[in-house]
Coordinates of C-alpha atoms and ligand atoms in Angstrom, one line a residue:
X1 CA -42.2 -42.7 10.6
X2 CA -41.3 -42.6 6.9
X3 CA -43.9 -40.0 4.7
X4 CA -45.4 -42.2 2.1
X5 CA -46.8 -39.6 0.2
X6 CA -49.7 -42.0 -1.7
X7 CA -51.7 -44.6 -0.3
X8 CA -53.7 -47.7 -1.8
X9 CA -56.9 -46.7 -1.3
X10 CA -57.1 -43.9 -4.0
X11 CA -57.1 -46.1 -6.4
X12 CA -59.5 -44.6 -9.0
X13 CA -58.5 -41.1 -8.8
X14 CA -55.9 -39.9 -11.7
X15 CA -52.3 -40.3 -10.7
X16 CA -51.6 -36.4 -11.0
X17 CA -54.2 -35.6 -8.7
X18 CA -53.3 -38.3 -6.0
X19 CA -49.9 -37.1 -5.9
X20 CA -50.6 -33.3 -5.6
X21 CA -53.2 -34.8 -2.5
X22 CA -51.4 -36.6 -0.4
X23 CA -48.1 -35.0 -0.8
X24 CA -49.3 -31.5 0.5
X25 CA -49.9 -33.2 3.4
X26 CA -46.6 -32.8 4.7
X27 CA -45.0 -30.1 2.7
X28 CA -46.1 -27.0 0.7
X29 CA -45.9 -27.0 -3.0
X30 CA -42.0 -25.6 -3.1
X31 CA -40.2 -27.3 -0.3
X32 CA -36.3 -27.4 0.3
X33 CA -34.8 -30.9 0.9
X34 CA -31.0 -31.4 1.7
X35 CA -30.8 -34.5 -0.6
X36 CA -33.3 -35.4 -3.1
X37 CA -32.5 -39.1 -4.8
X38 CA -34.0 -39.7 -8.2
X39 CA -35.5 -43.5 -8.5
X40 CA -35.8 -46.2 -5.8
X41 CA -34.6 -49.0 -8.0
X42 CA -32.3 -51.5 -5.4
X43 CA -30.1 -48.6 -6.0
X44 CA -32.2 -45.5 -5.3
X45 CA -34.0 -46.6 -1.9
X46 CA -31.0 -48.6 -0.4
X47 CA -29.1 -45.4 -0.8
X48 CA -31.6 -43.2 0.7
X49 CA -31.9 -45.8 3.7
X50 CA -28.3 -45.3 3.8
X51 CA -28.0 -41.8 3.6
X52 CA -31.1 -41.9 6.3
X53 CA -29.2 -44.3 8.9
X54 CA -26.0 -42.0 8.4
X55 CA -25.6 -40.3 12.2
X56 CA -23.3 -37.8 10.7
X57 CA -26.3 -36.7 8.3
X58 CA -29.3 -37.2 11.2
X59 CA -30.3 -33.2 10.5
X60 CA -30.4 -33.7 6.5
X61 CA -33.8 -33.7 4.7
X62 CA -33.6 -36.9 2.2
X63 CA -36.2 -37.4 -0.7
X64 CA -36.7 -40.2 -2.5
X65 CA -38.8 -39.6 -6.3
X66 CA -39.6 -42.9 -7.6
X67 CA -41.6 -43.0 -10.7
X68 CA -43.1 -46.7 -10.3
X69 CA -46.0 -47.7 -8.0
X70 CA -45.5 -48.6 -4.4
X71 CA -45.2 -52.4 -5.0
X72 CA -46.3 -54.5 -1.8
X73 CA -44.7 -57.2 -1.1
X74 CA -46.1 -60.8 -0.7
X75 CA -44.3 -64.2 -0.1
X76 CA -45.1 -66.5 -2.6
X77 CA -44.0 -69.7 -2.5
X78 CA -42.7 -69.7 -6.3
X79 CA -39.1 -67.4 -6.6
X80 CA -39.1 -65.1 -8.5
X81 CA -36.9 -64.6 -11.7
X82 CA -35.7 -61.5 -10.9
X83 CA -32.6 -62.3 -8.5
X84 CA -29.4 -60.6 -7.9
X85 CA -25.8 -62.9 -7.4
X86 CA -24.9 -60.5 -3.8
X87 CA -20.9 -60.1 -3.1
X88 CA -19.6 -59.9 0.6
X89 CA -19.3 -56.7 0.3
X90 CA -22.8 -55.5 -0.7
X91 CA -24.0 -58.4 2.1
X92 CA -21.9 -55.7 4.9
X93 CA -23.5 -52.8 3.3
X94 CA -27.1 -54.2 3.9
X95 CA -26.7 -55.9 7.1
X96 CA -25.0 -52.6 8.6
X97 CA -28.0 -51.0 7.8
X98 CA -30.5 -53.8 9.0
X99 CA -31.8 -55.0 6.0
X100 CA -29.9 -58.1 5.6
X101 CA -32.1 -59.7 9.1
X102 CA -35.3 -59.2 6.8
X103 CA -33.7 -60.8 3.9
X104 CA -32.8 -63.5 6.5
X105 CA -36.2 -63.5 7.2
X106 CA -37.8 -64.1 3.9
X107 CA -35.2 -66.2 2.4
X108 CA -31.7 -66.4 0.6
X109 CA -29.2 -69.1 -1.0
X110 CA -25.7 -68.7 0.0
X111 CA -23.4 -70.2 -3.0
X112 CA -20.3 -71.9 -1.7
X113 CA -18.5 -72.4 -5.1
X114 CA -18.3 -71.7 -8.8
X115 CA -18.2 -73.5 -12.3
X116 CA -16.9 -72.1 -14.9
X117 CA -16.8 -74.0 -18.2
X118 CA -17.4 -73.6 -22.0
X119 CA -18.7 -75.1 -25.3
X120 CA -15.0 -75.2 -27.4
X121 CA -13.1 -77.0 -24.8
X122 CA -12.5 -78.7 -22.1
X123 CA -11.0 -75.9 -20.1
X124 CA -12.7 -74.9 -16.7
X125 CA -12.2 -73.0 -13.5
X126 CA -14.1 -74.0 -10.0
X127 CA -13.8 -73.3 -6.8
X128 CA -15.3 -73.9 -3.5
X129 CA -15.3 -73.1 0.0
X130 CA -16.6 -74.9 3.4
X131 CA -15.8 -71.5 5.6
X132 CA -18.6 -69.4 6.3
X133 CA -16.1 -66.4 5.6
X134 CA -15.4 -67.1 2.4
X135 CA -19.2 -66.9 0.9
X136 CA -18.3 -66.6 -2.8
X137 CA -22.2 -64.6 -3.0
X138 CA -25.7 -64.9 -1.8
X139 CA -28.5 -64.8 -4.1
X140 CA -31.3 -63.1 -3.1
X141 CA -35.0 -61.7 -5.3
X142 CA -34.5 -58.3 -5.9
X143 CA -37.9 -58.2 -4.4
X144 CA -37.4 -59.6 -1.5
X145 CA -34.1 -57.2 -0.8
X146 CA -36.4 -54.1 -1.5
X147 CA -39.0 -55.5 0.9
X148 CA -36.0 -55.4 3.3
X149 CA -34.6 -52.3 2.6
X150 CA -38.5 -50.5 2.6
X151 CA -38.7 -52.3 6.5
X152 CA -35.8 -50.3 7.4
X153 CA -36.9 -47.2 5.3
X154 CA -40.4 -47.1 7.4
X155 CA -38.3 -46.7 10.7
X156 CA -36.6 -43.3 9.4
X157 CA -37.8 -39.8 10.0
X158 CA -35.7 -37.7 8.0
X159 CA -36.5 -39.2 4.8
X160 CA -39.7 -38.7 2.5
X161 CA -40.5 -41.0 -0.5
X162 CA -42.9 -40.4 -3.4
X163 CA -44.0 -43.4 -5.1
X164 CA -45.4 -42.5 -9.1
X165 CA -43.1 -38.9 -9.3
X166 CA -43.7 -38.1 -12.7
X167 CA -40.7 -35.7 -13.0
X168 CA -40.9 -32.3 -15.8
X169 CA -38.2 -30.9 -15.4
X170 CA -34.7 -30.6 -13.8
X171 CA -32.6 -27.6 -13.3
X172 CA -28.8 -28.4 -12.4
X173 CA -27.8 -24.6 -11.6
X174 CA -24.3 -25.1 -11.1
X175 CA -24.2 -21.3 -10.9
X176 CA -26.3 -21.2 -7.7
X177 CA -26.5 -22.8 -4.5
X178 CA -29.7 -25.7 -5.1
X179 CA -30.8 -27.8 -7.9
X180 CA -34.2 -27.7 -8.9
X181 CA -36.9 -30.6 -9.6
X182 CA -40.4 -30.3 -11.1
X183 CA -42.9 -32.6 -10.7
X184 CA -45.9 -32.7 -13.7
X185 CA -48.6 -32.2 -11.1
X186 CA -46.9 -28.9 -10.0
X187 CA -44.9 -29.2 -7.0
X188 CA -41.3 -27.9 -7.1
X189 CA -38.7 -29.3 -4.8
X190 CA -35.1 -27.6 -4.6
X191 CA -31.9 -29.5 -3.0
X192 CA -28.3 -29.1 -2.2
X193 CA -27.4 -32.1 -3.9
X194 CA -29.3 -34.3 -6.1
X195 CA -28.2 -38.0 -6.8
X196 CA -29.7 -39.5 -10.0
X197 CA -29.9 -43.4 -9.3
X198 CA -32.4 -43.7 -12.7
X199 CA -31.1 -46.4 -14.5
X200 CA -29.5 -46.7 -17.6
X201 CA -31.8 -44.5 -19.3
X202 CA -30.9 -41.9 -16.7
X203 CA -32.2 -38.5 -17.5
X204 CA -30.4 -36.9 -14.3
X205 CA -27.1 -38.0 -16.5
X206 CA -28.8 -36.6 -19.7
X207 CA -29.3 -33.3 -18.2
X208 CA -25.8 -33.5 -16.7
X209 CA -24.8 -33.6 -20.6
X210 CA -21.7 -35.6 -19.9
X211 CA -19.9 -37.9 -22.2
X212 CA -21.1 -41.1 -21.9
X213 CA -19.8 -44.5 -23.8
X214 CA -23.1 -46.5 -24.7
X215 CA -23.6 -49.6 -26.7
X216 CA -26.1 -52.2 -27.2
X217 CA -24.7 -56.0 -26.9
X218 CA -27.4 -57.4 -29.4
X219 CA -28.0 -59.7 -26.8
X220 CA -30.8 -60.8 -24.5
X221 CA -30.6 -62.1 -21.1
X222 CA -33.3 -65.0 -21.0
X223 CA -34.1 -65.6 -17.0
X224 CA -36.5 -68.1 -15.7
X225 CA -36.8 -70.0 -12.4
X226 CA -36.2 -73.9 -13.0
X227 CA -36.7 -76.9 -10.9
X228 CA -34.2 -79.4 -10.6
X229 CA -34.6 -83.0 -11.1
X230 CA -33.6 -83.9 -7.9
X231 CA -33.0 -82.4 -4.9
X232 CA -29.1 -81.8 -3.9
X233 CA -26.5 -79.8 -2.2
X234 CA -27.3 -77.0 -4.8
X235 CA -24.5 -74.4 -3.6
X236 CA -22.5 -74.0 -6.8
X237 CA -23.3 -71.2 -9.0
X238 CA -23.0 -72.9 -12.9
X239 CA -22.0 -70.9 -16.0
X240 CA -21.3 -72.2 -18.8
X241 CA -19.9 -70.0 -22.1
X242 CA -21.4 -71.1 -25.8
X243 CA -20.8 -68.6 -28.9
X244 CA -23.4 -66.4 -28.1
X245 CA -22.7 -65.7 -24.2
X246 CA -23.3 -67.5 -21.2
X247 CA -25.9 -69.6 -19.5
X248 CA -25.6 -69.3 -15.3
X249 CA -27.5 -71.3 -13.3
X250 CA -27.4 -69.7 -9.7
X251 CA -29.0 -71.5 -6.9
X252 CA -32.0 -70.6 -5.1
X253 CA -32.7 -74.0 -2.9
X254 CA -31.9 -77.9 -3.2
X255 CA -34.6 -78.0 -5.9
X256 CA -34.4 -74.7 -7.4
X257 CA -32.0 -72.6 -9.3
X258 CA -32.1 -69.3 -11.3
X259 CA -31.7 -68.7 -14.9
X260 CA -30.0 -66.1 -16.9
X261 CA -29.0 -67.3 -20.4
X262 CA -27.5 -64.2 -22.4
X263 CA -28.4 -64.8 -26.1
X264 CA -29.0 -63.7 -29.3
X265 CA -32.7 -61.5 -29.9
X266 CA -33.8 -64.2 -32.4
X267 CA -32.3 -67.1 -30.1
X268 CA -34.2 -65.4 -27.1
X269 CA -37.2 -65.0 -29.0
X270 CA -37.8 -68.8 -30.0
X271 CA -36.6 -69.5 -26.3
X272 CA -39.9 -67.8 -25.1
X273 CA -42.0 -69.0 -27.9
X274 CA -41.3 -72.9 -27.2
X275 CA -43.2 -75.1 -24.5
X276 CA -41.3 -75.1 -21.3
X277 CA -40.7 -78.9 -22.1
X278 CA -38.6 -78.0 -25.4
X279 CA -37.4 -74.7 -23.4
X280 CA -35.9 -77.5 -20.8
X281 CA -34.5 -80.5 -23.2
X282 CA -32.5 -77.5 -25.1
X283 CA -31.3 -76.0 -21.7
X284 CA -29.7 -79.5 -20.8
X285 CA -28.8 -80.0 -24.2
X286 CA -26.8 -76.5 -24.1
X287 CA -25.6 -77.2 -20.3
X288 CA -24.1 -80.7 -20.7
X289 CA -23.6 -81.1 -24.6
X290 CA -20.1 -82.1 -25.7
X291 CA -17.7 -79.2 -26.1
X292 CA -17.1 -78.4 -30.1
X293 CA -14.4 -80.5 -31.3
X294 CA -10.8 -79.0 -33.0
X295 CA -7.1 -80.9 -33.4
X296 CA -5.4 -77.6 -32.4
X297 CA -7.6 -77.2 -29.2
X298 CA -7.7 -80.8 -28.2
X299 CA -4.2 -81.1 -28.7
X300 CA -3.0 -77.8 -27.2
X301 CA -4.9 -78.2 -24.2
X302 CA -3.6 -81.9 -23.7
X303 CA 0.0 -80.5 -23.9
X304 CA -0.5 -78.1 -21.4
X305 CA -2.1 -80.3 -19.1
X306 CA 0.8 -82.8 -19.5
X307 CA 2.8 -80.3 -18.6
X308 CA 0.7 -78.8 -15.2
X309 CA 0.7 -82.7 -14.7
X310 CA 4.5 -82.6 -14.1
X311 CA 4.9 -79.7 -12.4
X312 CA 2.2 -81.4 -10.0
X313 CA -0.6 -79.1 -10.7
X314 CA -3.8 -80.1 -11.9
X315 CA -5.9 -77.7 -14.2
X316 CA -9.0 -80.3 -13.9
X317 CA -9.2 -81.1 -10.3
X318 CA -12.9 -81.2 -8.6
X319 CA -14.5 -81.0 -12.2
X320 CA -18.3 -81.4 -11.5
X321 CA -21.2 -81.7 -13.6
X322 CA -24.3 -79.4 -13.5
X323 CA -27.9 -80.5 -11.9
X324 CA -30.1 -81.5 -14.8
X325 CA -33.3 -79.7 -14.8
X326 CA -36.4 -81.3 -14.4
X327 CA -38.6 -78.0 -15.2
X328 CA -39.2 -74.6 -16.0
X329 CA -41.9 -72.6 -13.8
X330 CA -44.6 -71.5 -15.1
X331 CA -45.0 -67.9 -16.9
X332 CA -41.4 -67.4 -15.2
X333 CA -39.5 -67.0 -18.7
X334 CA -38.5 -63.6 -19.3
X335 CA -35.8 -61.7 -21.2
X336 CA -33.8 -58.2 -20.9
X337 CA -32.1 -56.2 -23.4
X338 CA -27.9 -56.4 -22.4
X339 CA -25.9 -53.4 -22.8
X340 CA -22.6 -51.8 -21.8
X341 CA -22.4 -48.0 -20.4
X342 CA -19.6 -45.7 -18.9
X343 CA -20.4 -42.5 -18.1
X344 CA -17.3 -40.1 -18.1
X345 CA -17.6 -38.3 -14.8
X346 CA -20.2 -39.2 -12.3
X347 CA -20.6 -36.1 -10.6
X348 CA -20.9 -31.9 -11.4
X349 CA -21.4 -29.6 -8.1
X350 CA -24.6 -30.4 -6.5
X351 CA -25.1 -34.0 -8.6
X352 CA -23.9 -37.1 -8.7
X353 CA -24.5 -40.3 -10.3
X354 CA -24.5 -44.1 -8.6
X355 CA -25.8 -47.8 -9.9
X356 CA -26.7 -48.0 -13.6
X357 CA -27.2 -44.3 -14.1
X358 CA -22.9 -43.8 -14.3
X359 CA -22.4 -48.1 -15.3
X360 CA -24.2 -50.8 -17.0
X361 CA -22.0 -53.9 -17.4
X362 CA -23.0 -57.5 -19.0
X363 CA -24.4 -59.8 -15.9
X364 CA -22.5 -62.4 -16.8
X365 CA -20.0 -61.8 -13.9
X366 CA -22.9 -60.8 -12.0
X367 CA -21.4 -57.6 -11.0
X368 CA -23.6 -54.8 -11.8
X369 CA -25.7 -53.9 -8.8
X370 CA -23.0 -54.7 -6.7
X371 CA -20.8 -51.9 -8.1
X372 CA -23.9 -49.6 -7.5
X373 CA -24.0 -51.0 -3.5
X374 CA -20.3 -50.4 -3.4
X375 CA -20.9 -47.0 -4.7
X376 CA -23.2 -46.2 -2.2
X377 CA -21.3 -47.4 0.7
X378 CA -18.4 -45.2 -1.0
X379 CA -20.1 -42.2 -1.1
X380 CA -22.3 -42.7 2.6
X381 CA -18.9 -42.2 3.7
X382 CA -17.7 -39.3 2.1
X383 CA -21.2 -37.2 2.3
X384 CA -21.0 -38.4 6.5
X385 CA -17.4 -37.0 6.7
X386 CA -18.6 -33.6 4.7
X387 CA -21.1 -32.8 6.9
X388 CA -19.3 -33.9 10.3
X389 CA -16.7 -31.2 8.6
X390 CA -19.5 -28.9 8.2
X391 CA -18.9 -28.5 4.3
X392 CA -22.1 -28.0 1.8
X393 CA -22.6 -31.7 0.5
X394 CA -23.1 -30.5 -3.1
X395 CA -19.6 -29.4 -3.1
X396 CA -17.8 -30.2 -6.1
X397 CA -14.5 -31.1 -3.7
X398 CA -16.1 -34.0 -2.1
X399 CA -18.3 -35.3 -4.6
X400 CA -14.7 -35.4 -7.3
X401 CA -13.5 -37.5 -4.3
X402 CA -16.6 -39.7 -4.5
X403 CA -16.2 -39.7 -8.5
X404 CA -12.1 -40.5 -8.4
X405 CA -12.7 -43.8 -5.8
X406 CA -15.6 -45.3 -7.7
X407 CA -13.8 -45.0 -10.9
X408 CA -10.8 -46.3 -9.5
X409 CA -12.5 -49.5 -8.8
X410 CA -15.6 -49.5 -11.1
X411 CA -13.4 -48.9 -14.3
X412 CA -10.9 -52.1 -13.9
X413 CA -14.1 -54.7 -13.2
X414 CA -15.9 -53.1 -16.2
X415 CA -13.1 -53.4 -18.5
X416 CA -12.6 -57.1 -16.8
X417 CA -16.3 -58.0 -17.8
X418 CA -15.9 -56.5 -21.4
X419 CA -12.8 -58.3 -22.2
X420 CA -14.5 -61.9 -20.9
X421 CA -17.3 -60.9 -22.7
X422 CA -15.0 -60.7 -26.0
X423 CA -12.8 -63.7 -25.3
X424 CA -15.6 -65.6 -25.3
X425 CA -17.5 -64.0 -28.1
X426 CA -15.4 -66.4 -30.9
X427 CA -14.7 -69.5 -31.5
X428 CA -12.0 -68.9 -34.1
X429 CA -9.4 -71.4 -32.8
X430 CA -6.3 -70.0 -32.1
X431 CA -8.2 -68.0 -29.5
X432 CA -10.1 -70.7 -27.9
X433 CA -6.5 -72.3 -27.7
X434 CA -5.3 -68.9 -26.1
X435 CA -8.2 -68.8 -23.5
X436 CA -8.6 -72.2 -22.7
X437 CA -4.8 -72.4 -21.9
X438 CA -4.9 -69.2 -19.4
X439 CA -8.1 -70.9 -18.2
X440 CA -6.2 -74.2 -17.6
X441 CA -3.3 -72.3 -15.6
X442 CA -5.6 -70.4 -13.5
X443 CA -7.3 -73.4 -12.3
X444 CA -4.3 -74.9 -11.2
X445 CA -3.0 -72.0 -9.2
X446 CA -4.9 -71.6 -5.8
X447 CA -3.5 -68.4 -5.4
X448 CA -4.0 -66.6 -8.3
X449 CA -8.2 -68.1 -7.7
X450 CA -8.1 -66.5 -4.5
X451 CA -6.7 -63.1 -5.4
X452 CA -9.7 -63.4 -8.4
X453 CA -12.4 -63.8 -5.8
X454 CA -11.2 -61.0 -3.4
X455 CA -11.4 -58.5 -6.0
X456 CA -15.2 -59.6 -7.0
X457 CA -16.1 -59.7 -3.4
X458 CA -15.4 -55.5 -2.9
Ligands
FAD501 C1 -30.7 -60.4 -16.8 C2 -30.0 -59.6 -15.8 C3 -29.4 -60.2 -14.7 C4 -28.7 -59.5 -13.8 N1 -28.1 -60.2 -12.7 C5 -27.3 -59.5 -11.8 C6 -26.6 -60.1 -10.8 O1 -26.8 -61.3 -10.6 N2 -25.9 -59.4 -9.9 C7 -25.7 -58.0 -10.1 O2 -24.9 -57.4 -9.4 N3 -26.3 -57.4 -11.1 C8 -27.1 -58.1 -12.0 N4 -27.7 -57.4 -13.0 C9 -27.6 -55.9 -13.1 C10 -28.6 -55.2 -12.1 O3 -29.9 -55.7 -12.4 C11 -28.6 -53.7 -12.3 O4 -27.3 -53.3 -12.2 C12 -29.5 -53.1 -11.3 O5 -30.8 -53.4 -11.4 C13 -29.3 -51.5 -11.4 O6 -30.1 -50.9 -10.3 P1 -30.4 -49.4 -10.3 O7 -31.2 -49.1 -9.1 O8 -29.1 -48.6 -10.6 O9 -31.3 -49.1 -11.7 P2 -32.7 -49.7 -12.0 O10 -33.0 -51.0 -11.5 O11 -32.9 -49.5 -13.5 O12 -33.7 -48.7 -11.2 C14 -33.9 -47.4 -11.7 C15 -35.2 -46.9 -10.9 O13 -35.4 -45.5 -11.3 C16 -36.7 -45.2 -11.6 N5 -36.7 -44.1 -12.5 C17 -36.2 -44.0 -13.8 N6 -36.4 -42.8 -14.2 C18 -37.0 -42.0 -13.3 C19 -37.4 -40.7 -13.2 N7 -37.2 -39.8 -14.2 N8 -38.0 -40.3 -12.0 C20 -38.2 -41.2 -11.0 N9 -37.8 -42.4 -11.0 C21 -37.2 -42.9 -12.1 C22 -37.2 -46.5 -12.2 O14 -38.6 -46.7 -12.1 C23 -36.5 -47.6 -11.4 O15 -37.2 -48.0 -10.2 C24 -28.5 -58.1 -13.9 C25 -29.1 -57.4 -15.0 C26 -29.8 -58.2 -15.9 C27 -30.5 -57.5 -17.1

């Protein structure tokens, strides 16, 4: 059984005290764990589930310090606007570890294909695919996976989690052999390695006192949970690019989808003021409106397709147009601040970083937890083989290893997102023509689509 170290029914005693309670329970006030994880975001608690199902590390301690509440999960039958786009490859992480069946369980849309259009032109990529290999991503409430991934958690033995950790203070020794962590109500707890999965705000990375590349976007990312005005097919993710970033539809049913508009503050703030009436006439507005007329555009782009024409090619084929919505749910507008973050080097001896803690990337390729899975799955492997060797997993040897294969593949997708992000950031003509032309080829050359959607799918 997993140690859940607080329970509901305490409910009106302070937080300090409830910890220090139930905690001693199972473990004095210092205790040693192999692996403690800090923060059971989608990040924190699917990696400790990981680490936990890992044969190689069955004799490893694992503890998982998550400041937040134990949140309980209940089916409602409204989604909710928290979802995460899921590539193929975080799909195999979480059904190798058995929390894909409770996903499938609760519920999920698979998305078959992808619109990609903008407000300057009439450029667009799409593609689709019939085979059930070729899922482009499945979207899934980030609820809904952490219910799954907390089933799964509940069958483990070697791994503890503490639900409200309100942490003092950390001590990253790299001098000696264990990294310490202090909780405010008291208990210390040491480790051989300690993986900081906090977010962006991380303070495991703050006390690593790394360089890390930080900036603000000045944008929001405006999320709500629409309904559509009629029911359809609804597998095609939509996004559509206007000056101040994109609007992506993803679907959640035939009648639903899922909103994340990345805006400007002001923009965000009047999109959350309004009725959910005006909130849905400017959505359509912004989804279907007429793309901004120019003679160098227009006539650029007509070349070109004159040209793709000839060489039998077709930069427009399958053009589709989005599902009009019919309405907004109810108290499901929300918005998120949108920034970009690299950290230098993910790891020291004895610490590592994964998820949002080492990257944060704009969503609008809908990548960033999915580079945290893939580092998880990356470094499941590594830590299994260092054990199985019988090496200390807070070596520095393993975890550079861990550090060098994640940047490998995290840095090229970040720099991808960034660049789209910037393309698409003006409208000064000459670069509309510029985009809209490499947009136009890509569409019309299968190959070059396929090779895009293999990389996004790792
Ligand atoms: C609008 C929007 C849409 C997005 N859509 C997508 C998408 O479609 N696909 C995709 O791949 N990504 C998407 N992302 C990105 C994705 O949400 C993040 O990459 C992901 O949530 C990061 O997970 P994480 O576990 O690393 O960090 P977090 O979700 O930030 O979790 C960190 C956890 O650590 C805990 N914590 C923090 N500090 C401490 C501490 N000191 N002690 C203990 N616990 C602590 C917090 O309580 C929290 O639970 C989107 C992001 C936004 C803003």
């Amino acid at each position: 059984m997993i140690r859940i170290a607080f329970s509901g029914s305490f409910k009106l005693v302070p937080i300090v005290s409830k910890c220090h309670k139930n905690f001693n329970r199972f473990y004095s006030a210092n205790t040693h764990f192999d692996i403690i994880i800090v923060g059971g975001g989608l990040i924190g608690s699917t990696l400790a589930c990981t680490l936990g199902k890992n044969s190689r590390l069955a004799d490893k301690k694992i503890l998982l310090l998550e400041a937040g509440k134990k949140k309980e999960f209940k089916l409602s039958q409204h989604y909710s606007n928290a979802v995460s786009s899921l590539n193929p490859g975080t799909y195999k992480l979480l059904n190798d570890i058995g929390v894909w069946s409770h996903i499938n369980s609760v519920r999920f849309a698979t998305v078959k294909g992808l619109q990609i259009w903008e407000s300057n032109s009439e450029a667009m990529i799409n593609f689709r695919s019939d085979n059930a290999q070729e899922d482009v991503a499945y979207i899934v409430e980030n609820n809904v996976t952490l219910y799954g991934v907390y089933q799964e958690l509940a069958k483990l033995d070697n791994v503890t989690v503490i639900n409200e950790a309100l942490i003092s203070e950390f001590n990253l020794n790299s001098q000696k052999e264990n990294n310490e962590v202090t909780l405010k109500n008291g208990p210390i707890y040491t480790c051989n390695l300690l993986l900081g999965c906090d977010g962006w705000k991380s303070q495991v990375r703050q006390k690593m006192g790394f360089h890390c590349v930080n900036w603000d976007y000045e944008r929001m990312g405006v999320v709500a949970t629409l309904e559509l005005e009629e029911e359809c097919d609804n597998s095609i993710a939509w996004q559509r690019f206007l000056p101040y970033g994109p609007i992506a539809l993803l679907p959640l049913n035939s009648k639903h989808s899922s909103l994340v508009w990345s805006t400007s503050p002001q923009h965000a703030k009047d999109l959350l003021s309004m009725t959910d009436q005006d909130f849905v006439d400017i959505l359509n507005g912004s989804l279907s409106g007429s793309p901004k007329r120019n003679y160098i555009v227009e006539e650029g782009t007509k070349a070109f397709d004159q040209v793709l024409n000839f060489l039998q090619v077709s930069s427009r084929k399958n053009r589709q147009f989005p599902p009009k919505i019919g309405k907004c749910q109810e108290n499901s507008r929300a918005a998120f601040p949108l920034g970009f973050g690299h950290c230098t080097n993910y790891v020291m001896k004895g610490v590592a970083l994964l998820g949002d803690a080492a990257h944060r990337v704009h969503p609008l390729a809908g990548q960033g937890v999915n580079l945290g899975f893939g580092d998880i799955a990356c470094l499941n492997s590594i830590l299994g083989e260092a054990s199985y060797s019988g090496s200390n997993l807070g070596s520095i040897l393993h975890l550079k290893e861990y550090e060098s294969q994640r940047q490998r593949h995290n840095i090229p997708m970040m720099l991808a997102i960034e660049g789209l992000h910037r393309l698409y950031g003006t409208e000064f003509p000459p670069v509309v023509l510029l985009r809209s032309l490499g947009v136009q080829a890509f569409n019309a050359l299968e190959p070059l689509k396929g090779f895009l959607r293999s990389q996004a799918s790792l």
